[in-house]
């Protein structure tokens, strides 16, 4: 295991974040990605009517942190709520779902909204999520302040999930990963790349990666947090699913993609980065799930913090150093 120096070898492109939530790796651990000792950081009943709070997105905002959280309520309806935090560990989750402003009333019918991602891009924060519109698809909206939220459009026809935007335009176009799927608990799924001139019309679809037979990611895969631009390529953290005799097992993995043509995979780690092993990951409404939806990073120190949903019930936090993570992906790569 490398001893992390103050100045990382791998450059991450983004603003410095000296107040990133962080806890050093436990002395007895050699894990590349290690869990926060205070996990889970958000209780399932953190709001008066929440059944569970998980698969959620946090970003740095005005020196503190804000985010969009998946809250399944006690009716078991999947909704999105705003969350705010001073330190990235302790979150106040709003009691009521976000009320979106719609230009087109036809799109405003609520079915469900879940698994949000948030990215700071140009002058605002864009939000993508799995949106119920005659089947699951990718909703896109934006906010400037985490108070007023505007709906833009559904990016694709149903059925699609795991829409994840890039943090900048690529070759002059907005770019997004998605995972075409079906109407149920999809037993298949590859990651695709699409581009758009305006966040409304999406095309130039390119295949990126598919599951690997007989591995932790043998059934389906989907992009996780917003990809991190590094001097070694786009760092993609993603989830992969294995079908066991006891149902789906969701783990977390990583790959490096070409900076200009992100559908080209340069390296892909064969082992998972993290699989469900802690009690709060193995026991809950859906056992054996770790599902990453957001990361924070500090280019100066090379620190990365990953937010993930655990057992479709609570939210966890894990940490890594970029140099170690990239070394892990490269030295264990099987494309
Ligand atoms: C997927 C999504 C995720 C969920 C996972 C495990 O299909 O619905 O929100 O975490 O299943 O139930």
Coordinates of C-alpha atoms and ligand atoms in Angstrom, one line a residue, residues 55 70 114-115 220 250 286 289 291 312, ligand 1:
X55 CA -29.0 6.5 -3.1
X70 CA -33.9 9.9 -2.3
X114 CA -35.5 8.3 -7.4
X115 CA -31.7 7.7 -7.5
X220 CA -26.0 -5.4 -15.0
X250 CA -25.0 -4.7 -5.7
X286 CA -33.3 -4.7 0.0
X289 CA -26.8 -3.4 -1.7
X291 CA -25.2 1.9 -4.5
X312 CA -32.0 0.6 0.0
Ligands
LIG1 C1 -32.2 -0.8 -8.7 C2 -32.6 0.6 -8.3 C3 -31.9 1.1 -7.1 C4 -31.9 0.1 -6.0 C5 -31.5 -1.2 -6.5 C6 -31.5 -2.3 -5.4 O1 -33.0 -1.3 -9.7 O2 -34.0 0.6 -8.1 O3 -32.6 2.3 -6.6 O4 -31.0 0.5 -5.0 O5 -32.3 -1.6 -7.6 O6 -32.9 -2.5 -5.0

